[in-house]
Short mmCIF file of C-alpha atoms in Angstrom, two decimals:
data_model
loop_
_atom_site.label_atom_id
_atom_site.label_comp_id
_atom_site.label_asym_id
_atom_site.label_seq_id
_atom_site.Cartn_x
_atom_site.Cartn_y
_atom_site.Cartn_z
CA UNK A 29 4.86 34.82 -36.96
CA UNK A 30 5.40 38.47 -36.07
CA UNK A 31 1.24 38.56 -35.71
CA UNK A 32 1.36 35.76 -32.90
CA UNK A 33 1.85 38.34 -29.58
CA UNK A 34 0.91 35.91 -27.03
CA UNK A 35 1.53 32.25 -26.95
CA UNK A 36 0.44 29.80 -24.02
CA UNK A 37 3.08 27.03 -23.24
CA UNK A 38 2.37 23.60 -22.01
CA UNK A 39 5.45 23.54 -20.08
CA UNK A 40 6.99 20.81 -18.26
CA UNK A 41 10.30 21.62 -17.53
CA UNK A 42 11.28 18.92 -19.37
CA UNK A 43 14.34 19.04 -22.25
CA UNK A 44 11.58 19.56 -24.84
CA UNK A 45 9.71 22.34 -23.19
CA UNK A 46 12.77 23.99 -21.55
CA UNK A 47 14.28 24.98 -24.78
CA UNK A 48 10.91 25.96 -26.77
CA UNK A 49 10.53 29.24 -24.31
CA UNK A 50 13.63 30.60 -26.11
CA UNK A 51 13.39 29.10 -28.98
CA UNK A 52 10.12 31.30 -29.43
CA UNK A 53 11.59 34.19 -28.35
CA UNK A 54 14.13 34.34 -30.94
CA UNK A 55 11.89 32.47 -34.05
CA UNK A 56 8.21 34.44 -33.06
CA UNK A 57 9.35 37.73 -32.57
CA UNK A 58 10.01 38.26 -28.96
CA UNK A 59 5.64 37.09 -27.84
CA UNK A 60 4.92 36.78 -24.30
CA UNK A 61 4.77 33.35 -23.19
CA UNK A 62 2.56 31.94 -20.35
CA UNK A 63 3.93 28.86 -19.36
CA UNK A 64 1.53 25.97 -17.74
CA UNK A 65 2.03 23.10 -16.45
CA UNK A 66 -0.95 20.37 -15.61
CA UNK A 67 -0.18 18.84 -12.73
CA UNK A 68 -1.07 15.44 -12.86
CA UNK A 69 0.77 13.91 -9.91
CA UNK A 70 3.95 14.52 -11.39
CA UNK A 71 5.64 15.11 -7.62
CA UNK A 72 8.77 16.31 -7.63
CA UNK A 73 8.65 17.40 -11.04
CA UNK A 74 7.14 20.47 -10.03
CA UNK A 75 10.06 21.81 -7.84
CA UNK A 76 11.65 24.69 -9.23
CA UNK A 77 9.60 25.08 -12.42
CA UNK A 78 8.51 28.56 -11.99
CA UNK A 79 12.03 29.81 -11.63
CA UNK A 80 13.31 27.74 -14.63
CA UNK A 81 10.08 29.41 -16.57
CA UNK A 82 10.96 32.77 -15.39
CA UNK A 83 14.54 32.98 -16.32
CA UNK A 84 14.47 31.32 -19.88
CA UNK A 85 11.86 33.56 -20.79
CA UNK A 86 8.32 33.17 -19.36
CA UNK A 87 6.50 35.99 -18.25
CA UNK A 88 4.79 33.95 -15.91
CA UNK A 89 3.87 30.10 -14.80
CA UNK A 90 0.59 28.70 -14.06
CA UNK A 91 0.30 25.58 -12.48
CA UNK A 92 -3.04 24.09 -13.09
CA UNK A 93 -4.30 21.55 -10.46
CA UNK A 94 -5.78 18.61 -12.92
CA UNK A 95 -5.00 15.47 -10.45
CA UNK A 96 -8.47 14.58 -9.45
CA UNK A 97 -10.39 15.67 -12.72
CA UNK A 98 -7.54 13.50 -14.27
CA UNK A 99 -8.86 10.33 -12.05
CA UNK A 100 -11.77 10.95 -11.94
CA UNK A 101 -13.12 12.12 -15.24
CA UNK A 102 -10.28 9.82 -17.40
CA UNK A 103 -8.63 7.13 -15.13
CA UNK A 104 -11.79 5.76 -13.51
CA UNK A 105 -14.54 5.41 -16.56
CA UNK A 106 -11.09 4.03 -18.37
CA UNK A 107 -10.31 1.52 -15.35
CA UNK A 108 -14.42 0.84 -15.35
CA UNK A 109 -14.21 -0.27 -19.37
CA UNK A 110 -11.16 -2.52 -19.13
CA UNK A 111 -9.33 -0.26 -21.65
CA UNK A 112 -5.75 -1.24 -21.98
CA UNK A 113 -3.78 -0.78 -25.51
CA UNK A 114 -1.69 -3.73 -26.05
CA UNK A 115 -1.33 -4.31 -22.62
CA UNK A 116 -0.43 -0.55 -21.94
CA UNK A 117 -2.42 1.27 -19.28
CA UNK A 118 -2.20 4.14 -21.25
CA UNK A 119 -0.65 6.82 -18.70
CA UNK A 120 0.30 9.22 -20.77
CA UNK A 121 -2.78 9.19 -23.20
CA UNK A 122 -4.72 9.73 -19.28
CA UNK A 123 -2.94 13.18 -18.46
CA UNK A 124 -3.49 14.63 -22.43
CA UNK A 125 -7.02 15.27 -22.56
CA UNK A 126 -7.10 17.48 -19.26
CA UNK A 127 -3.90 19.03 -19.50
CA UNK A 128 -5.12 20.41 -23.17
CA UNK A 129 -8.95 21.16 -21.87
CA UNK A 130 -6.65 23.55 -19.02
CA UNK A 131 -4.47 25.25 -21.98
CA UNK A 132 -7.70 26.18 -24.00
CA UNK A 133 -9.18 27.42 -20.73
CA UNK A 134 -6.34 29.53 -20.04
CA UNK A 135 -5.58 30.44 -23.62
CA UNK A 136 -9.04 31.80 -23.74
CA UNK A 137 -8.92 33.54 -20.56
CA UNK A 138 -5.91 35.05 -21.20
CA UNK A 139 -6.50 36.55 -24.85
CA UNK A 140 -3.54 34.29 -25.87
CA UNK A 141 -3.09 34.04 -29.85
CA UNK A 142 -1.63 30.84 -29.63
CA UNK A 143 -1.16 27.77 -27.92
CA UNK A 144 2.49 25.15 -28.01
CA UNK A 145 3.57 22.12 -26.97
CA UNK A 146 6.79 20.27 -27.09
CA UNK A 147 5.43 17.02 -28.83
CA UNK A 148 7.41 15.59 -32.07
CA UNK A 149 6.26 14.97 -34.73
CA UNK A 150 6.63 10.98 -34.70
CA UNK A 151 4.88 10.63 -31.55
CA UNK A 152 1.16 10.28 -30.32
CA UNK A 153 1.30 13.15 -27.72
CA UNK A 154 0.85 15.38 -30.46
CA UNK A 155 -2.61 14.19 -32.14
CA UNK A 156 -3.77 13.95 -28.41
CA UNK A 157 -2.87 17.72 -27.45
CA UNK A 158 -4.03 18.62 -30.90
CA UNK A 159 -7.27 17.15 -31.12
CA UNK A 160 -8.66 18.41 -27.09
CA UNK A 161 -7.38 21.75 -28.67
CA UNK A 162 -9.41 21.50 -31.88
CA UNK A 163 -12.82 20.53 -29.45
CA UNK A 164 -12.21 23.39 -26.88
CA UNK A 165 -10.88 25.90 -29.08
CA UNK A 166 -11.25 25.72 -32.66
CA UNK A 167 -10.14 28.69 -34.11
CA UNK A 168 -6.79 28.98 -31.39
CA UNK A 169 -3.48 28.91 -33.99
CA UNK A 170 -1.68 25.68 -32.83
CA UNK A 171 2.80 26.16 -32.71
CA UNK A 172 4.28 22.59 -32.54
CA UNK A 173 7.93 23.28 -32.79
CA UNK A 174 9.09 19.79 -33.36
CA UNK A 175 7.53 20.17 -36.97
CA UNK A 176 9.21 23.55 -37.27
CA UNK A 177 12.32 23.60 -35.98
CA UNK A 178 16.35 22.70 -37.51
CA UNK A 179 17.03 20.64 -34.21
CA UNK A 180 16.87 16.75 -35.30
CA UNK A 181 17.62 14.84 -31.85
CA UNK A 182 17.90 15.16 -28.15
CA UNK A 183 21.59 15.39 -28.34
CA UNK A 184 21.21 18.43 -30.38
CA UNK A 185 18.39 19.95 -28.32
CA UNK A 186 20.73 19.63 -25.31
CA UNK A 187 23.34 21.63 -27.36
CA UNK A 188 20.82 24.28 -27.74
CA UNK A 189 20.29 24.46 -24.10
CA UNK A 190 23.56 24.67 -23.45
CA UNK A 191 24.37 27.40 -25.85
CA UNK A 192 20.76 29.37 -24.30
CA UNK A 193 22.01 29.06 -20.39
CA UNK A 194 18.90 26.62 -20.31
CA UNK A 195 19.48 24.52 -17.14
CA UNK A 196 18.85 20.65 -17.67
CA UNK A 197 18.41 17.91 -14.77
CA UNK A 198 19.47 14.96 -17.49
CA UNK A 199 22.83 14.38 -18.96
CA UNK A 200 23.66 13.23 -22.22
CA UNK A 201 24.08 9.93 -20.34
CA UNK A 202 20.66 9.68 -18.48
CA UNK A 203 18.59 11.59 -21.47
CA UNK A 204 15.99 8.74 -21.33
CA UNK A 205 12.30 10.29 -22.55
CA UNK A 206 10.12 10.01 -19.38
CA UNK A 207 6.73 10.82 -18.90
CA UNK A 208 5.23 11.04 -15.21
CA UNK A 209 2.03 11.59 -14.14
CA UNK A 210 0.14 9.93 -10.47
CA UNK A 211 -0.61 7.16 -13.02
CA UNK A 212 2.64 5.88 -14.32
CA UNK A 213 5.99 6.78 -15.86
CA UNK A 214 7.52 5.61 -19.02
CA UNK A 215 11.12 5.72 -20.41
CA UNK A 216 11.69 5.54 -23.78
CA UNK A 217 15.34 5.91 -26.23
CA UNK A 218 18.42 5.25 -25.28
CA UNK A 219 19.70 1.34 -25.23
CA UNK A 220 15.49 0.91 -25.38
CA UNK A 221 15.18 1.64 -28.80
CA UNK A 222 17.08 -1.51 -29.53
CA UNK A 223 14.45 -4.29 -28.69
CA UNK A 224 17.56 -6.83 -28.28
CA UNK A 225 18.28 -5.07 -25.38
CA UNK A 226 17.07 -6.18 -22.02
CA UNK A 227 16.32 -3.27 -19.40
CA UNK A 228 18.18 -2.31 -16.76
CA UNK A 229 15.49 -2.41 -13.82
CA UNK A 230 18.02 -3.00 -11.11
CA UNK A 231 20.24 0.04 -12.43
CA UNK A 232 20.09 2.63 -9.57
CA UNK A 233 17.26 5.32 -10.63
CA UNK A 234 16.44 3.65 -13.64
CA UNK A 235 12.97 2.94 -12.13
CA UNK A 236 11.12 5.50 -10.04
CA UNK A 237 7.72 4.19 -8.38
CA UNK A 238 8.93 0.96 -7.20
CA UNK A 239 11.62 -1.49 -7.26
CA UNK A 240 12.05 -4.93 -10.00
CA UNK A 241 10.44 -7.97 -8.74
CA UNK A 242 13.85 -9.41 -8.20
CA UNK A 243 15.29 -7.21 -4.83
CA UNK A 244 10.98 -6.79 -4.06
CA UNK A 245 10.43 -8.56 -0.36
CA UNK A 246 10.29 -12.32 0.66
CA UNK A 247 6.94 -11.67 1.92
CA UNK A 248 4.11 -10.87 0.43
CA UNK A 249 1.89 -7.74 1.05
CA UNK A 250 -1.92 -8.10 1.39
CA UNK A 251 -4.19 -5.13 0.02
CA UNK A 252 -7.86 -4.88 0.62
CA UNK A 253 -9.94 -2.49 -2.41
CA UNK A 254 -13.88 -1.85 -1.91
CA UNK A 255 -15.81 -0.44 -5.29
CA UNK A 256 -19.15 0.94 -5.34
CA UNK A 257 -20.85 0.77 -8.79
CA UNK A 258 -17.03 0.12 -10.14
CA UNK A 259 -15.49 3.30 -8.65
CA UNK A 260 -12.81 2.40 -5.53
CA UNK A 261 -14.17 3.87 -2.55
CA UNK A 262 -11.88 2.15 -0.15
CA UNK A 263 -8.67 0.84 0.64
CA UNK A 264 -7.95 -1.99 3.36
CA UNK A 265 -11.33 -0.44 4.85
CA UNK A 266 -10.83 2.68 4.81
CA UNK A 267 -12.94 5.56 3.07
CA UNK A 268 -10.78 7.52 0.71
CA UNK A 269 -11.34 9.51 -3.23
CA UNK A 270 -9.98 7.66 -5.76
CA UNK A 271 -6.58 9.82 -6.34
CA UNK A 272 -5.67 9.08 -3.00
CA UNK A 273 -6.27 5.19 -2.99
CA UNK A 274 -4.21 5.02 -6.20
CA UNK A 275 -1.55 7.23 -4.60
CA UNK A 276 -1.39 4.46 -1.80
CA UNK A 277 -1.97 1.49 -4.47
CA UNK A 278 1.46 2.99 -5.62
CA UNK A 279 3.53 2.38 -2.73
CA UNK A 280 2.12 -1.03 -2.22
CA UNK A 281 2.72 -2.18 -5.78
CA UNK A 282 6.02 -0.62 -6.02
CA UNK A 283 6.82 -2.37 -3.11
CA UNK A 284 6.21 -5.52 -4.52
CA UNK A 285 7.48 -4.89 -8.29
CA UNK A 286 3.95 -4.59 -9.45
CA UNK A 287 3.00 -3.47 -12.81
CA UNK A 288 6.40 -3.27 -14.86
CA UNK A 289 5.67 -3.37 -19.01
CA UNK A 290 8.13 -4.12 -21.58
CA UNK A 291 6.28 -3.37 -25.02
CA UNK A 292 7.01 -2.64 -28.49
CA UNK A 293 3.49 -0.81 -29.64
CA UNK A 294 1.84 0.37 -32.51
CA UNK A 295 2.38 3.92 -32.32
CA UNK A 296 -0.67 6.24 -33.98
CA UNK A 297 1.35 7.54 -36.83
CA UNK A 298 2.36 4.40 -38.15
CA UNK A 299 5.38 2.99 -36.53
CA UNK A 300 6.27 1.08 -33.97
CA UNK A 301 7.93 2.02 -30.34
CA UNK A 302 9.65 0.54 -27.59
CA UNK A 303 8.67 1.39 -24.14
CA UNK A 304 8.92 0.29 -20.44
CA UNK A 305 5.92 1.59 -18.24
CA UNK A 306 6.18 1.61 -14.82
CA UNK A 307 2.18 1.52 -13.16
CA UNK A 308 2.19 -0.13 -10.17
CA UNK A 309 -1.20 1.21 -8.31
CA UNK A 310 -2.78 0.98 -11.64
CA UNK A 311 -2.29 -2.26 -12.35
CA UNK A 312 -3.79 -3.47 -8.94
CA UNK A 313 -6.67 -1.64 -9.74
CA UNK A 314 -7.48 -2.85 -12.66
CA UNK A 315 -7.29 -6.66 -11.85
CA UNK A 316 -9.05 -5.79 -8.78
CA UNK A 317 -11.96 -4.50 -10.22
CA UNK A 318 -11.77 -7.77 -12.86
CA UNK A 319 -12.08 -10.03 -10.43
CA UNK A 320 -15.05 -8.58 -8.86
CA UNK A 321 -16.23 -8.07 -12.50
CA UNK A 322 -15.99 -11.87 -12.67
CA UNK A 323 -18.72 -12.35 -9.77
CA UNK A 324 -20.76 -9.40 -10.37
CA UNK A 325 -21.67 -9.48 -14.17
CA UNK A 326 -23.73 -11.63 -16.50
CA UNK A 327 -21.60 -13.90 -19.35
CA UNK A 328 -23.11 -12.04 -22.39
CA UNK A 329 -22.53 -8.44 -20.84
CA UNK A 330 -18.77 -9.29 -19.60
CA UNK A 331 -17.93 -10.88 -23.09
CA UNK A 332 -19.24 -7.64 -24.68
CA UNK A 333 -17.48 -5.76 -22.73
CA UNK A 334 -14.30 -7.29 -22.63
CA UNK A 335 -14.86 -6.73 -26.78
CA UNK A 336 -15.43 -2.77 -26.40
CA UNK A 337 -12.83 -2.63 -24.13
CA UNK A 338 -10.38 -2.97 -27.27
CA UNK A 339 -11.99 0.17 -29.08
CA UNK A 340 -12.62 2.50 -25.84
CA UNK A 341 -8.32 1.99 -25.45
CA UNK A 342 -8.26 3.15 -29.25
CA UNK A 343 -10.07 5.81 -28.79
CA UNK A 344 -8.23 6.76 -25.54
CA UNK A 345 -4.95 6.33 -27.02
CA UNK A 346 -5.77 8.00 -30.24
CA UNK A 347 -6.60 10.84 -28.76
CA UNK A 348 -10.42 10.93 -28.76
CA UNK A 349 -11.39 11.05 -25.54
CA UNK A 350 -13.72 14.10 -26.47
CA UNK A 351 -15.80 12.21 -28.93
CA UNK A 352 -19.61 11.20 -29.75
CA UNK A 353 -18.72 7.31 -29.54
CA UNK A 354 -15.95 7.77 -26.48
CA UNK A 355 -19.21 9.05 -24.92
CA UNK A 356 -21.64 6.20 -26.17
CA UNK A 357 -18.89 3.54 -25.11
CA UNK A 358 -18.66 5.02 -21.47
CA UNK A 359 -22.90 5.24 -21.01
CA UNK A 360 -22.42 1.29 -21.90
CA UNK A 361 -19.81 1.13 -19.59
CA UNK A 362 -21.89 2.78 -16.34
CA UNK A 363 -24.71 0.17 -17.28
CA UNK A 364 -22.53 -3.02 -16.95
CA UNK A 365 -21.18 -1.45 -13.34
CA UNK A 366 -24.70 -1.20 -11.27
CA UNK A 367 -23.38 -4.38 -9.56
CA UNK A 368 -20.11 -3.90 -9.37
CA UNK A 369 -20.07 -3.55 -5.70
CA UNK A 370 -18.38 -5.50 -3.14
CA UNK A 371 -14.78 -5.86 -1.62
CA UNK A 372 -11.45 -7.58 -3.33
CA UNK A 373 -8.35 -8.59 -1.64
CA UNK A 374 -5.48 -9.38 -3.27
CA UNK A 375 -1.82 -10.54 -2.48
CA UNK A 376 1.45 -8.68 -4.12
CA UNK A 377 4.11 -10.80 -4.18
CA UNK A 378 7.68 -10.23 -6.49
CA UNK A 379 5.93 -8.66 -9.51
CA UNK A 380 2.28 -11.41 -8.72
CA UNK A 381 -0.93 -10.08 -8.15
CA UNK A 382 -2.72 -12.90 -6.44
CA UNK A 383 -6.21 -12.91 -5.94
CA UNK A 384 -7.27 -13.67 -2.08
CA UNK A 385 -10.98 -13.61 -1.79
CA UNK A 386 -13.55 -11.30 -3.41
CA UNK A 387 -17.20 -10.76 -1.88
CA UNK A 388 -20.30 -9.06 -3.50
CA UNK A 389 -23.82 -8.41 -2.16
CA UNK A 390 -25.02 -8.42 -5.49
CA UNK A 391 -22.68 -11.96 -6.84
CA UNK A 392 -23.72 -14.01 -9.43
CA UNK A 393 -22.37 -16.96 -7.85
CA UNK A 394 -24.12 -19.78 -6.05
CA UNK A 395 -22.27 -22.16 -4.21
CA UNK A 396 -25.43 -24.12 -4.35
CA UNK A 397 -25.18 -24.39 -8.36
CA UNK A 398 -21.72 -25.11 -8.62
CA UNK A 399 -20.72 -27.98 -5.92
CA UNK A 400 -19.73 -31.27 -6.63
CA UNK A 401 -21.84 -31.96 -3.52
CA UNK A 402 -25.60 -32.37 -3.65
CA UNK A 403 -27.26 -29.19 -4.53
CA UNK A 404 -30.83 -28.38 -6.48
CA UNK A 405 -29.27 -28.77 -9.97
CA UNK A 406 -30.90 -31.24 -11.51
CA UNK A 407 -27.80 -32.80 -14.15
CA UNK A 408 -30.51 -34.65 -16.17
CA UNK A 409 -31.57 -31.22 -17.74
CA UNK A 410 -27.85 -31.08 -19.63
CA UNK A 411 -29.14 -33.79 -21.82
CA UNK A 412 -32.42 -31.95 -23.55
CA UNK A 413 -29.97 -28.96 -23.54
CA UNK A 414 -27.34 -30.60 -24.89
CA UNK A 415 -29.69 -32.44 -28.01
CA UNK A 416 -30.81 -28.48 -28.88
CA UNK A 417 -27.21 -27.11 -28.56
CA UNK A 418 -25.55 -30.04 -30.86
CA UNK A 419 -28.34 -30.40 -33.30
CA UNK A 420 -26.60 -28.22 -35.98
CA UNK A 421 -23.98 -30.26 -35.84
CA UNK A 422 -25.82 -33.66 -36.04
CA UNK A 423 -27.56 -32.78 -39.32
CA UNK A 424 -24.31 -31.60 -40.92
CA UNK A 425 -22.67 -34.94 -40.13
CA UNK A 426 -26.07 -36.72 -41.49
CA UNK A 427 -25.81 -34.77 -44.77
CA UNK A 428 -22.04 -34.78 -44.89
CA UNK A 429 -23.07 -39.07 -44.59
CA UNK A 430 -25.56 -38.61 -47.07
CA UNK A 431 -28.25 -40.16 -44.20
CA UNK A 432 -30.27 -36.70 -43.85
CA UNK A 433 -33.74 -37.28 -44.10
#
């Protein structure tokens, strides 16, 4: 430990983090430790971090713009594929890849020896940081404290703070885990690691980005996306990047009680979790770009898709984002979105996403074909079709009637 001079923090400000900058100190022999923390969109989370860094210990914070790289280079391809894991939206497994990529960058740049984070050992966060770590910087000596430490709970990491001077923003009563990015935020422990238990959403600052359906308004709210090639380039008409059109997606769906999860998952290590996920931009984006999905692409492509979908989330949530086949899956991806143009608008209403209308220069759709008024289908076609398509069938009823000739 005593060879370990310099060690770069990924530093939140968070219980976990807070107490790790002394907790070094005292277990690593006094090393230097360059805090850093990714922001993703976090907000207010931000506020007073350098300060809190300074006095526990840090010999200096770096705050490490990652919001549109996160969108961009994560969120959107993710958003293009359809990847959700087990209805998640995966929020947290967005914001791991980049944060990490910035700690090797900085770690490098910096001569640092080392490079810690404040993921447990039961968790997924871990095997994400470790993993970007392992791609960028190979040889860089990994300190996960969680798998080192005495301290067995939160209640007892809050005693260490308390015993360090370390200043908290959670009580003993509010210590839910919460992870925040421009994404989403989930809370996890407390009365939520009893499945039995139904959430509190109308508990005053229980949720953040929005409000329950239940006290959401009487009327709904109408929200107009444009995509180009998949990507949102516009929002009720007007031109903006994708961070920022998310950023408003979030006030409109938390509005309206939009995109509030409830989910026991299958954790990467094994077991499984209980979670609620607030992701209210998020989730309008993705069934917006579904339902112009549903005009735009061919049957065989979409059902493909919708089948690769399952392993780019796995990937995503298992931490290999950096990966040969992450890559593969995401070329596929780009191919199935060279139509995906055209305009969606949809209706929020208490915790509904209703679709109003969606347009495409490049649709698959033809009024013509699919009227129940004349059009230039001709209907006597089905029954060659048909004879071909049921054939299989009819000779395995023959044989099965011993009348196969």
């Amino acid at each position: 430990m005593s060879s370990v001079k310099k060690i770069v923090l990924a530093y939140s400000g968070g219980l976990d983090t807070s107490i790790i900058i002394p907790w070094l100190k005292e277990n690593y022999d006094d090393p230097e430790i360059i805090a850093v923390a990714g922001n993703v969109g976090q907000a207010d989370e931000l506020e007073g971090l350098e300060e809190k860094a300074l006095k526990t210990g840090a010999s200096k914070l770096i705050v490490a713009d990652l919001v549109d790289e996160m969108v961009d280079d994560v969120i959107i391809p993710s958003m293009k594929a359809g990847a959700k894991y087990e209805t998640y939206l995966l929020g947290t497994a967005f914001a791991r890849p980049v944060i990490a990529k910035s700690l090797c960058e900085i770690a490098l740049a910096e001569g640092a020896d080392a490079i810690c984070h404040g993921c447990t050992g039961k968790g997924n966060d871990q095997v994400r940081f470790e993993l970007t770590i392992k791609h960028f910087a190979p040889g860089m000596k990994i300190i996960a404290p969680w798998r080192e430490w005495d301290i067995k709970s939160r209640d007892e990491e809050i005693d260490f703070a308390e015993a360090h001077h370390v200043p908290l923003k959670i009580t003993r009563e509010t210590n839910y885990s919460k992870d925040k990015n421009l994404w989403h935020l989930s809370h996890e422990g407390l009365d939520l690691e009893d499945p039995a238990n139904e959430p509190n959403y109308d508990k005053p600052g229980f949720l953040e980005m929005g409000v329950s359906p239940t006290q959401a308004p009487d009327v709904p709210t109408y929200v107009t996306l444009t995509f180009d090639k998949g990507v949102p380039v516009a929002i009720n008409g007007e031109s903006k990047k994708a961070s920022d059109i998310i950023a408003d997606l979030n006030v409109y769906g938390g509005q309206n009680g939009i995109g509030i999860i409830d989910i026991v998952e299958n954790r990467l290590v094994g077991m499984k979790d209980r979670g609620v996920y607030e992701t209210p931009g998020g989730t309008i984006l993705y069934k917006a770009h579904e339902l112009l999905e549903m005009i735009c692409v061919d049957k065989d492509t979409l059902h493909e898709k919708e089948k690769l979908a399952v392993d780019f989330a796995d990937l995503v949530y298992n931490g290999k984002w950096y990966s040969p086949l992450r890559e593969a899956l995401s070329a596929f991806v780009d191919k199935t979105q060279e139509y995906v143009t055209g305009t969606v608008r949809v209706k929020l209403y208490k915790g509904n996403i209703i679709p109003a209308g969606m347009t495409s220069p490049y649709s698959l759709y033809s009024e013509n074909l699919a009227t129940f008024d004349e059009s230039d289908y001709n209907q006597k076609d089905a029954e060659g079709f048909i004879n071909l398509w049921g054939l299989p069938t009819k000779v395995q009823a023959l044989r099965a009637q011993g009348k196969l000739q």
